[in-house]
Amino acid sequence: MPRSARLLMRALVSLAIAGAALFPILFGLATSLKPSAEIAAYPPTLLPAAPTLAHYREIFASGTLGYVWNSLFVSVATVVLCLGVGALAAYPLARFRFRGKSAIMVLIVVVMSVPVASLLIPTYTLVADVGLVNTHLGLILVYSAYQLPIVIWILAAYYQSLPEELEWSALIDGYSRLETLWKIVLPLARPGMIAATLFVVTFAWNDFVVAVTLLSSEEKRTLPIGIYNFLGFYGREWGPLLASAMVATLPILVLFVFLQRYFLAGMTGGSVKG
Amino acid sequence: MTTEVGAPIEFRGVSKHYGQTVALASLDLRIEAGEFVSLLGPSGSGKTTTLNILAGLLAPDAGTVTIGDCDVTHVGPDRRDIAMVFQSYALYPHMTIAENLAFPLRARRRRQPADAIATKVRAVADTLGIGHLLERYPREVSGGQQQRVALGRAMVRDPKVFLLDEPLSNLDARLRLRMRHDLKALHQRLRSTAVYVTHDQGEAMSLSDRIAIYRSGVLQQFASPIEIDRRPVNSFVANFMGEREMNMVTGEIAEDAGRAVFRGGALTIALDPAGPWTRLLGRKVTLGIRPEGVRVGEAGESATVDARVRLIEHAGAEQIFFAEAGAAEFCGRVATDVAVRAGDTLRLTLPRRELYLFDTDSGATLVHAGEPAGSP
Ligand SMILES: Nc1ncnc2c1ncn2[C@@H]1O[C@H](COP(=O)(O)OP(=O)(O)OP(=O)(O)O)[C@@H](O)[C@H]1O
Ligand SMILES: [Mg+2]
């Protein structure tokens, strides 16, 4: 049966790739469930002999929940701000012809490719000048500034892939441009919006450098800084470290599993119509 | 539905360029209230451009557009009180048919109470026979039904002006004929002004009060279907109308033994002495005759030509023949019961009232349907 043989081959190859990609995460998950003694054992065990939630209890007892809330708040606010501004900014770029449009498009790509680390010092100074150091608002604004270009880029490409007659039709039906954007374009651009959301969430949730630079007080910290502090605090205490890493990884993982379809659609500039 | 008649439309010196391309060259066109006008022309001739400028979707480079008595040149599409049916229908895919139909009535400027909207939507849907589809989404109904939804969405708010951009072109031939009929009935009931873009001259002929014929952004002729058919202003219009291309032979009018003849290459066609030929003597002209005008067999004083049949096509109740006479080829039709075969020689009769003469250089009509054109 060449057909079933081919299917089997494909399944095996896929499994191998998935295994290689997932192994570190799964091994981390397994290890976070082992008692400390077992983690240190040599040779290492693959699965915990007696799974325990002790490390999870420990990190939540020492205030990790607060970090999770901070991260969640900052991420959600960044997404709302980026999508709100980005959805509006992308529209004229997708639909209107005006002087300097290509210059703006080029600028967006250029800004997109500047590494965040090189912007750190100037943005810090800027945030300090307006007195927003060590505030979540400052962090949200900086995250949004970094992520807006890619959001605008994704949304503009997606808008362009929608048939323009729909907007014309809405205009003729008596709606203004803004109403048309709200009632026709945005509902149809949902895959693009979701792809953009994933980009922003991934960045805001995972970011360490910007947060550690801008935030100083303990109770403002986001999850990645919290995890880092465990590292310093416990030294070689792998258990709590891995447990908090799992807590950080899981939400993004779940989000991607549920939304990957849209993510791909958004990445290909809306060539797959929703 | 109101009984009041739609608004008149006027284009004055309207033009539009895309770089070097002239999409529309100084268009002057006045459409009367309640008239059904078709814009007809080959691809890229500026029909959609005209419509989009009228709708306000496109700003003209020059000129003014008036609807009713208002200059709307700088008025946005949402304030022109027009309705448009797009070639692609442009139904909102995320709304049900009912929501699509209600959408124009929910616009801020003409917001109405929900039950009034529901009543109107129901009435329009029933008129168009889509009442049972209201809860479905556009992708869940057939092409013909989508087309009716698009029409319904345009009808629902009693617009003064209806714009239709090739609304039937995505339908199969049968349905197209039926929708054509329905459209005509609809217009007779609504009496809105309708501007209809089409490639299909049959559609234009059967629907329109007047037809505007375009070529490369230039309006060629704006007249009633009969006028366009019988009195085309130039060879382009003459050739464009009709199911098949007009037979065209270039040559000149000469005198032979005191009679006017048309001479094109080796071909000499004796012309009806009563015809308006003498004043065209020596002029470089193109003789044109529609395939429908070509008769087989001799008849009275008409011009005749002997031609050798090259090819026969069967087309339903008749046969189409292509016959050569010198360098010229004539296409014509005979009934199926006439025995014709390739290689036969036919005597073709070209009746005087079917003959057209065009100035070869300018294309301007000199003689149409046997009568001299206004002034050559
Ligand atoms: N956005 C545009 N950019 C550049 N050129 C354009 C644009 N829109 C139209 N044109 C050009 O303007 C001319 C007229 O176009 P228009 O769409 O009015 O033609 P049309 O008569 O509607 O043709 P069709 O029957 O194919 O729809 C064409 O030569 C076309 O290529
Ligand atoms: Mg067109």
XYZ file of C-alpha atoms and ligand atoms in Angstrom:
682
model
C 0.000 0.000 0.000
C 2.146 2.939 -1.180
C -0.527 5.413 -0.073
C -0.646 4.274 3.530
C 3.141 3.939 3.543
C 3.397 7.551 2.500
C 0.969 8.584 5.218
C 2.987 6.627 7.759
C 6.210 8.306 6.627
C 4.599 11.687 6.882
C 3.294 10.949 10.364
C 6.715 9.744 11.508
C 8.538 12.781 10.156
C 5.966 15.137 11.661
C 6.236 13.361 14.969
C 10.026 13.597 14.933
C 9.923 17.349 14.256
C 7.228 17.938 16.851
C 9.136 15.800 19.333
C 12.351 17.753 18.858
C 10.501 21.037 19.280
C 8.417 19.967 22.246
C 11.027 17.958 24.133
C 12.550 20.859 26.126
C 9.112 22.079 27.162
C 7.841 18.644 28.079
C 11.036 17.803 29.926
C 10.741 21.111 31.796
C 7.147 20.288 32.664
C 8.113 16.836 33.887
C 10.993 18.186 35.918
C 8.865 20.874 37.540
C 6.733 18.060 38.911
C 9.651 16.135 40.438
C 10.692 16.515 44.051
C 13.980 18.406 44.437
C 15.923 15.255 45.210
C 14.877 13.613 41.973
C 15.810 16.686 39.930
C 19.364 16.477 41.212
C 19.612 12.724 40.640
C 22.103 11.364 38.080
C 21.315 9.928 35.582
C 18.201 12.142 35.213
C 14.791 10.477 35.045
C 12.519 11.199 32.142
C 9.235 11.176 34.047
C 8.713 12.023 37.717
C 8.503 8.860 39.827
C 6.186 10.603 42.312
C 4.709 13.765 40.736
C 4.272 16.652 43.153
C 2.951 20.184 42.949
C 5.261 21.317 45.717
C 7.238 23.717 43.513
C 4.080 25.324 42.207
C 2.792 25.771 45.730
C 6.089 27.317 46.665
C 6.198 29.893 43.864
C 2.616 30.963 44.396
C 3.280 31.266 48.106
C 6.136 33.640 47.351
C 4.067 36.077 45.304
C 4.183 34.816 41.705
C 0.475 35.385 41.290
C 1.058 39.121 41.563
C 3.589 38.944 38.724
C 1.130 36.977 36.615
C -1.502 39.664 37.149
C 0.956 42.416 36.249
C 1.967 40.611 33.063
C -1.623 39.965 32.159
C -2.617 43.573 32.710
C 0.317 44.981 30.739
C -0.178 42.503 27.881
C -3.894 43.066 27.546
C -3.545 46.841 27.711
C -0.771 46.760 25.107
C -2.918 44.643 22.798
C -5.890 46.990 23.174
C -3.778 50.066 22.520
C -1.851 48.547 19.600
C -4.955 47.205 17.874
C -6.974 50.342 18.495
C -4.347 52.640 17.052
C -3.097 50.131 14.481
C -6.553 49.391 13.047
C -7.072 53.092 12.390
C -3.552 53.795 11.142
C -3.522 50.859 8.730
C -6.691 51.913 6.945
C -5.446 54.969 5.052
C -2.255 53.097 4.206
C -4.317 50.305 2.703
C -6.922 52.386 0.899
C -5.979 55.995 0.270
C -3.518 57.411 -2.195
C -1.579 60.273 -0.712
C 1.767 61.936 -0.925
C 4.488 60.219 1.089
C 2.623 56.955 1.504
C 5.423 54.736 0.220
C 7.870 56.635 2.400
C 5.733 55.805 5.429
C 5.496 52.158 4.407
C 9.285 51.941 4.038
C 9.751 53.684 7.369
C 7.485 51.154 9.055
C 9.537 48.245 7.740
C 12.760 49.955 8.782
C 11.480 50.576 12.304
C 10.225 47.009 12.451
C 13.720 45.690 11.850
C 15.474 47.769 14.505
C 16.364 45.469 17.427
C 14.652 46.433 20.669
C 17.901 46.329 22.654
C 19.338 49.217 20.666
C 16.305 51.351 21.485
C 16.446 50.650 25.177
C 18.557 53.571 26.349
C 16.827 56.256 24.268
C 13.359 55.039 25.224
C 14.393 54.864 28.867
C 15.478 58.513 28.753
C 12.253 59.449 27.039
C 10.097 57.597 29.568
C 12.115 59.102 32.408
C 11.602 62.606 30.998
C 7.823 62.251 31.086
C 7.995 60.705 34.514
C 6.643 57.290 33.657
C 9.544 55.185 34.885
C 8.411 52.386 37.155
C 4.788 52.597 36.009
C 2.798 50.082 34.039
C 1.575 52.882 31.807
C 5.159 53.647 30.758
C 5.759 49.993 29.985
C 2.528 49.741 27.978
C 3.384 52.817 25.935
C 6.872 51.560 25.170
C 5.616 48.103 24.222
C 3.024 49.687 21.951
C 5.611 51.890 20.300
C 7.752 48.836 19.564
C 4.888 46.688 18.298
C 2.755 49.185 16.393
C 4.779 48.992 13.164
C 4.239 45.280 12.764
C 0.589 45.585 13.763
C 0.040 48.291 11.164
C 1.907 46.259 8.597
C -0.141 43.107 9.183
C -3.461 44.952 9.253
C -2.743 47.092 6.193
C -1.852 43.970 4.229
C -4.990 42.273 5.444
C -7.243 45.214 4.642
C -5.793 45.306 1.157
C -6.744 41.706 0.613
C -10.425 42.482 1.259
C -12.549 43.391 -1.790
C -12.818 47.158 -1.915
C -16.334 47.055 -3.378
C -17.657 46.126 0.051
C -16.438 49.433 1.447
C -17.686 51.345 -1.579
C -21.022 49.698 -1.181
C -21.203 50.721 2.480
C -20.249 54.302 1.595
C -23.005 54.415 -1.002
C -25.399 52.885 1.499
C -24.848 56.027 3.544
C -22.056 55.217 5.967
C -19.007 57.370 6.662
C -15.481 56.022 6.272
C -15.157 55.493 9.996
C -18.472 53.673 10.235
C -17.480 51.564 7.241
C -14.220 50.655 8.955
C -16.103 49.668 12.080
C -19.029 47.810 10.504
C -17.477 46.211 7.433
C -13.693 46.194 7.481
C -12.957 45.232 11.071
C -15.357 42.279 11.249
C -13.896 40.917 8.030
C -10.309 41.582 9.127
C -10.609 39.381 12.196
C -7.907 36.903 11.101
C -5.510 39.807 10.625
C -6.435 41.249 14.002
C -5.831 37.893 15.677
C -2.451 37.474 13.996
C -1.480 40.961 15.158
C -2.736 40.190 18.672
C -0.540 37.097 18.839
C 2.515 39.097 17.839
C 1.867 41.728 20.480
C 0.919 39.305 23.234
C 3.984 37.168 22.617
C 6.213 40.199 22.815
C 4.585 41.835 25.834
C 4.205 38.618 27.799
C 7.730 37.389 27.162
C 9.639 40.649 27.374
C 12.320 40.794 29.989
C 14.805 43.515 28.981
C 12.409 46.422 28.674
C 10.518 45.536 31.821
C 13.652 45.076 33.895
C 14.938 48.444 32.690
C 11.761 50.403 33.309
C 10.375 48.769 36.434
C 12.186 48.926 39.740
C 9.708 48.259 42.496
C 8.905 44.697 43.517
C 5.104 44.950 43.248
C 5.171 46.305 39.643
C 7.259 43.444 38.240
C 6.048 41.290 35.402
C 6.401 37.507 35.277
C 9.716 37.238 33.374
C 11.452 39.429 35.968
C 9.847 37.371 38.689
C 11.264 34.202 37.199
C 14.676 35.780 36.914
C 14.553 36.678 40.583
C 13.859 33.064 41.439
C 17.029 32.204 39.623
C 19.050 34.576 41.772
C 17.110 33.776 44.932
C 17.299 30.040 44.890
C 20.611 29.616 43.121
C 20.529 26.076 41.681
C 16.942 25.502 42.851
C 15.627 24.210 39.532
C 12.212 23.165 40.803
C 10.621 26.576 41.462
C 12.403 28.029 38.459
C 10.936 25.479 36.071
C 7.526 25.710 37.712
C 7.408 29.453 37.125
C 8.729 28.985 33.585
C 5.808 26.637 32.959
C 3.368 29.180 34.333
C 4.858 31.728 31.915
C 4.864 29.445 28.890
C 1.469 27.847 29.213
C -0.802 30.816 28.369
C 1.069 31.617 25.156
C 1.099 27.963 24.184
C -2.637 27.616 24.698
C -3.283 30.835 22.793
C -1.287 29.607 19.818
C -2.884 26.201 19.777
C -6.320 27.794 19.588
C -5.485 30.606 17.194
C -2.783 29.162 14.945
C -5.177 28.959 12.017
C -5.657 32.724 12.085
C -1.997 33.310 12.777
C -1.040 31.619 9.511
C -3.819 33.443 7.639
C -2.568 36.773 8.941
C 1.039 35.966 8.142
C 0.247 35.338 4.485
C -1.317 38.765 4.186
C -4.878 37.514 4.202
C -4.528 35.289 1.189
C -6.849 32.949 3.050
C -10.121 34.794 3.367
C -11.911 34.386 6.683
C -42.314 52.408 -3.261
C -42.795 55.983 -4.294
C -44.202 56.962 -7.648
C -42.055 60.046 -7.950
C -39.639 59.997 -10.829
C -35.870 59.857 -10.327
C -33.445 62.710 -10.702
C -31.758 63.913 -13.896
C -27.996 63.565 -14.172
C -25.553 65.739 -16.007
C -21.848 65.407 -16.748
C -20.138 68.541 -17.976
C -16.588 68.278 -19.323
C -15.746 65.427 -16.969
C -12.363 63.813 -17.506
C -10.134 61.364 -15.707
C -6.549 60.336 -16.413
C -4.372 57.619 -14.966
C -0.851 58.675 -15.809
C -0.776 58.581 -19.594
C -4.005 56.606 -19.856
C -7.102 58.613 -20.664
C -9.843 56.801 -18.789
C -12.417 59.461 -19.657
C -11.991 62.392 -22.026
C -14.186 65.421 -21.427
C -17.522 63.680 -21.100
C -20.696 65.666 -21.717
C -23.812 63.668 -21.035
C -27.289 64.570 -19.866
C -29.582 61.830 -18.637
C -33.220 62.748 -18.093
C -35.170 61.963 -14.950
C -36.504 58.428 -14.941
C -34.535 57.407 -17.997
C -32.857 54.019 -18.343
C -29.462 54.556 -19.923
C -26.863 51.949 -20.795
C -23.160 52.600 -21.066
C -21.805 50.280 -23.702
C -18.313 49.822 -25.048
C -15.327 47.501 -25.214
C -13.217 46.668 -22.178
C -11.284 49.616 -20.790
C -13.356 52.224 -22.609
C -14.303 54.163 -19.471
C -17.733 52.837 -18.503
C -16.886 51.934 -14.938
C -14.935 55.159 -14.611
C -18.071 57.101 -15.572
C -20.154 55.192 -13.078
C -17.646 55.534 -10.249
C -17.376 59.257 -10.822
C -21.153 59.497 -10.747
C -21.221 57.489 -7.516
C -18.541 59.685 -5.952
C -16.110 56.813 -5.529
C -13.689 58.493 -7.901
C -12.886 62.186 -8.135
C -12.745 63.551 -11.696
C -9.683 65.536 -12.821
C -11.937 68.160 -14.364
C -15.589 68.909 -14.981
C -18.750 68.869 -12.901
C -21.387 66.283 -12.116
C -24.926 67.236 -11.174
C -27.655 65.011 -9.808
C -31.090 66.588 -9.613
C -30.196 70.238 -9.481
C -27.243 69.869 -7.146
C -23.629 70.025 -8.129
C -22.318 66.877 -6.442
C -18.788 66.981 -7.832
C -17.366 67.363 -4.337
C -20.032 65.467 -2.421
C -19.101 62.118 -0.891
C -20.795 58.889 -1.986
C -22.714 58.640 1.288
C -24.563 61.899 0.582
C -25.551 61.505 -3.058
C -28.731 59.504 -2.538
C -27.804 56.916 -5.116
C -27.818 53.155 -4.973
C -25.362 50.943 -6.755
C -25.246 47.295 -7.706
C -21.712 46.080 -8.228
C -20.600 43.463 -10.686
C -19.340 41.394 -7.766
C -22.605 42.130 -5.888
C -20.553 43.265 -2.883
C -22.839 41.573 -0.377
C -21.533 41.882 3.173
C -20.352 38.336 3.889
C -20.661 38.618 7.663
C -24.318 39.656 7.585
C -27.419 37.619 6.808
C -29.496 38.455 3.740
C -31.946 40.319 5.992
C -29.124 42.353 7.542
C -27.717 43.076 4.107
C -31.070 44.380 2.934
C -31.571 46.440 6.073
C -28.061 47.907 6.057
C -28.846 51.032 3.961
C -31.840 51.774 6.192
C -29.711 51.642 9.318
C -27.369 54.378 8.131
C -27.289 57.259 10.542
C -28.720 59.778 8.102
C -31.833 57.814 7.381
C -32.229 55.826 10.521
C -35.726 54.460 10.950
C -37.540 52.530 13.650
C -36.746 48.823 13.623
C -40.256 47.698 12.714
C -40.395 50.067 9.727
C -37.092 48.601 8.526
C -38.358 45.054 8.989
C -41.509 45.839 7.007
C -39.550 47.324 4.119
C -37.030 44.496 4.040
C -39.867 41.972 3.947
C -41.614 43.853 1.127
C -38.494 44.109 -1.025
C -37.526 40.491 -0.379
C -40.986 39.310 -1.372
C -40.943 41.431 -4.535
C -37.720 39.773 -5.583
C -38.701 36.290 -4.493
C -36.003 35.941 -1.843
C -38.299 36.109 1.187
C -37.412 32.575 2.253
C -33.667 33.290 2.297
C -33.605 36.134 4.811
C -31.869 34.225 7.584
C -29.105 32.838 5.366
C -25.673 34.261 4.713
C -24.695 35.389 1.206
C -22.392 32.410 0.636
C -25.322 30.089 1.313
C -27.451 31.245 -1.633
C -26.991 30.809 -5.396
C -25.469 33.357 -7.754
C -28.839 34.419 -9.116
C -30.197 34.862 -5.608
C -27.148 36.876 -4.573
C -27.755 39.076 -7.551
C -31.329 39.686 -6.431
C -30.167 40.466 -2.907
C -27.809 43.050 -4.370
C -30.702 44.528 -6.355
C -32.911 44.467 -3.292
C -30.343 46.269 -1.192
C -30.282 48.993 -3.814
C -34.094 49.165 -4.064
C -34.900 49.183 -0.398
C -34.375 52.879 0.111
C -36.069 54.279 -2.997
C -33.013 55.958 -4.454
C -33.335 58.761 -6.976
C -30.612 57.170 -9.056
C -29.732 53.539 -9.615
C -26.272 52.576 -10.822
C -25.651 49.086 -12.097
C -22.208 47.887 -13.133
C -22.606 44.735 -15.214
C -24.959 43.221 -12.668
C -25.870 40.259 -14.856
C -22.486 39.283 -16.179
C -21.905 36.527 -13.624
C -25.136 34.725 -14.407
C -25.759 31.947 -16.901
C -27.481 32.804 -20.182
C -31.005 31.745 -19.204
C -31.000 33.489 -15.869
C -29.540 36.548 -17.521
C -32.490 36.785 -19.854
C -34.929 36.404 -16.999
C -33.194 38.969 -14.827
C -33.084 41.318 -17.796
C -36.824 41.059 -18.042
C -37.241 41.540 -14.289
C -34.976 44.573 -14.336
C -37.022 46.193 -17.049
C -40.244 45.544 -15.149
C -38.673 46.875 -11.983
C -37.575 50.080 -13.638
C -40.986 50.625 -15.144
C -42.466 50.390 -11.690
C -39.891 52.471 -9.810
C -39.186 55.122 -12.462
C -35.813 55.910 -10.872
C -33.110 57.116 -13.167
C -30.976 54.092 -14.012
C -27.465 53.987 -15.400
C -26.467 50.551 -16.501
C -22.998 49.428 -17.554
C -22.754 46.423 -19.818
C -20.656 44.642 -22.387
C -23.699 42.981 -23.821
C -25.361 45.004 -26.540
C -28.405 42.764 -26.519
C -28.949 43.774 -22.920
C -28.401 47.424 -23.741
C -30.789 47.297 -26.694
C -33.623 45.632 -24.839
C -33.398 47.578 -21.578
C -32.475 51.111 -22.485
C -34.255 54.276 -23.420
C -30.925 55.527 -24.676
C -27.482 54.001 -25.088
C -24.147 55.729 -24.675
C -21.378 54.120 -26.699
C -17.804 54.528 -25.516
C -14.480 53.986 -27.145
C -11.132 54.584 -25.371
C -12.643 57.056 -22.928
C -14.503 59.016 -25.576
C -18.280 59.043 -25.851
C -19.110 58.200 -29.469
C -22.872 58.396 -29.596
C -25.737 58.830 -27.175
C -29.059 57.934 -28.718
C -31.993 55.542 -28.672
C -31.351 51.885 -29.542
C -33.100 52.229 -32.910
C -31.180 55.371 -33.763
C -27.893 53.699 -32.853
C -28.774 50.676 -34.900
C -30.005 52.531 -37.983
C -27.979 55.722 -37.826
C -24.587 55.011 -36.245
C -22.369 58.097 -36.261
C -19.271 56.222 -37.343
C -17.895 52.865 -38.377
C -16.903 52.018 -34.796
C -20.471 52.290 -33.532
C -21.841 50.510 -36.592
C -19.401 47.671 -36.150
C -19.864 47.452 -32.414
C -23.627 47.021 -32.621
C -25.093 43.886 -34.070
C -24.546 40.294 -33.165
C -21.723 39.839 -35.643
C -19.248 42.251 -37.087
C -20.371 44.338 -40.004
C -19.033 43.353 -43.425
C -16.612 46.112 -44.391
C -14.946 46.700 -47.750
C -12.620 49.624 -48.325
C -12.604 51.302 -51.714
C -14.011 54.324 -53.437
C -17.048 55.522 -55.334
C -16.378 55.731 -59.032
C -18.386 56.274 -62.163
C -18.715 53.461 -64.661
C -20.701 53.996 -67.882
C -22.755 56.745 -66.307
C -23.572 54.665 -63.207
C -22.154 54.994 -59.735
C -20.193 51.963 -58.659
C -18.334 51.073 -55.522
C -14.879 49.813 -56.348
C -12.791 48.016 -53.728
C -9.795 46.090 -55.040
C -10.958 43.652 -57.670
C -14.511 44.059 -56.481
C -16.947 46.305 -58.275
C -20.444 46.694 -56.961
C -22.976 48.473 -59.084
C -24.975 50.839 -56.912
C -28.626 51.698 -57.052
C -28.827 54.737 -59.370
C -31.361 56.361 -57.053
C -28.827 56.431 -54.239
C -27.056 59.488 -52.849
C -23.737 58.518 -54.391
C -22.826 61.175 -56.869
C -21.667 63.706 -54.348
C -19.247 61.111 -52.956
C -17.482 60.469 -56.248
C -13.738 59.924 -55.860
C -13.914 59.825 -52.067
C -12.077 57.061 -50.163
C -14.900 55.221 -48.461
C -15.646 51.991 -46.649
C -18.769 50.120 -47.595
C -20.514 48.405 -44.723
C -23.398 45.989 -44.547
C -24.617 43.921 -41.620
C -24.771 40.137 -42.049
C -28.554 40.456 -41.548
C -28.668 42.821 -44.515
C -27.024 40.503 -46.993
C -29.629 38.663 -49.127
C -29.083 35.613 -51.273
C -30.459 35.745 -54.815
C -31.262 38.710 -57.013
C -33.865 41.279 -56.183
C -34.790 44.256 -58.302
C -32.451 47.153 -58.695
C -30.242 46.393 -55.680
C -26.499 46.017 -55.939
C -25.359 42.444 -56.377
C -22.091 40.630 -56.015
C -21.024 37.075 -56.813
C -19.162 35.411 -53.992
C -17.671 31.995 -53.428
C -18.668 30.261 -50.193
C -15.679 29.501 -48.007
C -17.304 28.273 -44.824
C -20.723 27.431 -43.386
C -21.664 27.553 -39.729
C -24.896 26.183 -38.369
C -26.566 28.431 -35.870
C -29.910 27.078 -34.746
C -32.616 27.990 -37.225
C -30.236 29.367 -39.832
C -26.868 28.931 -41.504
C -24.146 31.523 -41.421
C -21.999 31.622 -44.526
C -18.697 33.332 -45.213
C -18.202 34.027 -48.904
C -15.303 35.651 -50.725
C -15.571 38.125 -53.568
C -12.133 39.293 -54.596
C -10.293 40.386 -51.457
C -13.571 41.107 -49.668
C -15.419 38.647 -47.524
C -19.127 38.751 -46.839
C -20.831 37.099 -43.940
C -24.539 36.474 -44.255
C -27.356 34.211 -43.206
C -29.629 31.788 -45.049
C -32.398 29.537 -43.851
C -31.485 25.930 -43.065
C -33.592 24.563 -45.928
C -31.419 26.300 -48.529
C -28.702 23.950 -49.743
C -25.340 25.720 -49.615
C -21.953 24.104 -49.567
C -18.425 25.394 -49.364
C -17.214 26.126 -52.889
C -20.625 27.185 -54.203
C -20.946 30.571 -55.808
C -23.760 32.692 -54.463
C -25.213 35.826 -55.924
C -25.504 38.180 -52.958
C -27.887 41.085 -52.977
C -27.005 44.191 -50.984
C -30.258 46.142 -50.662
C -29.850 49.879 -50.715
C -31.457 50.482 -47.348
C -28.927 48.130 -45.730
C -25.872 49.877 -47.101
C -23.629 52.122 -45.019
C -20.748 54.210 -46.255
C -18.042 55.497 -43.970
C -15.242 57.919 -44.593
C -12.238 55.586 -44.564
C -9.945 58.052 -42.816
C -12.186 59.484 -40.098
C -14.658 56.641 -39.838
C -17.522 59.151 -39.929
C -20.746 57.879 -41.424
C -21.508 59.314 -44.869
C -24.510 57.187 -45.693
C -26.542 55.128 -43.306
C -29.264 52.724 -44.228
C -29.127 54.117 -47.717
C -29.757 57.699 -46.583
C -27.119 60.420 -46.568
C -25.940 61.386 -43.079
C -26.773 64.880 -41.828
C -23.755 66.583 -43.303
C -20.634 64.784 -44.523
N -7.012 52.513 -10.804
C -6.581 52.604 -12.058
N -5.281 52.847 -12.336
C -4.852 52.964 -13.595
N -5.613 52.858 -14.681
C -6.925 52.616 -14.490
C -7.472 52.471 -13.178
N -8.790 52.246 -13.298
C -9.057 52.242 -14.624
N -7.933 52.471 -15.336
C -7.845 52.567 -16.801
O -8.830 53.450 -17.248
C -9.420 52.970 -18.453
C -10.920 52.895 -18.303
O -11.245 51.931 -17.344
P -12.716 51.491 -16.977
O -12.631 50.624 -15.774
O -13.584 52.679 -16.888
O -13.134 50.610 -18.231
P -14.488 49.830 -18.498
O -15.096 50.456 -19.699
O -15.314 49.753 -17.273
O -13.943 48.407 -18.884
P -14.551 46.971 -18.542
O -15.619 46.766 -19.539
O -13.388 46.056 -18.754
O -15.038 46.979 -17.129
C -8.756 51.654 -18.756
O -7.765 51.873 -19.708
C -8.156 51.241 -17.443
O -6.986 50.497 -17.665
Mg -15.915 48.083 -15.939
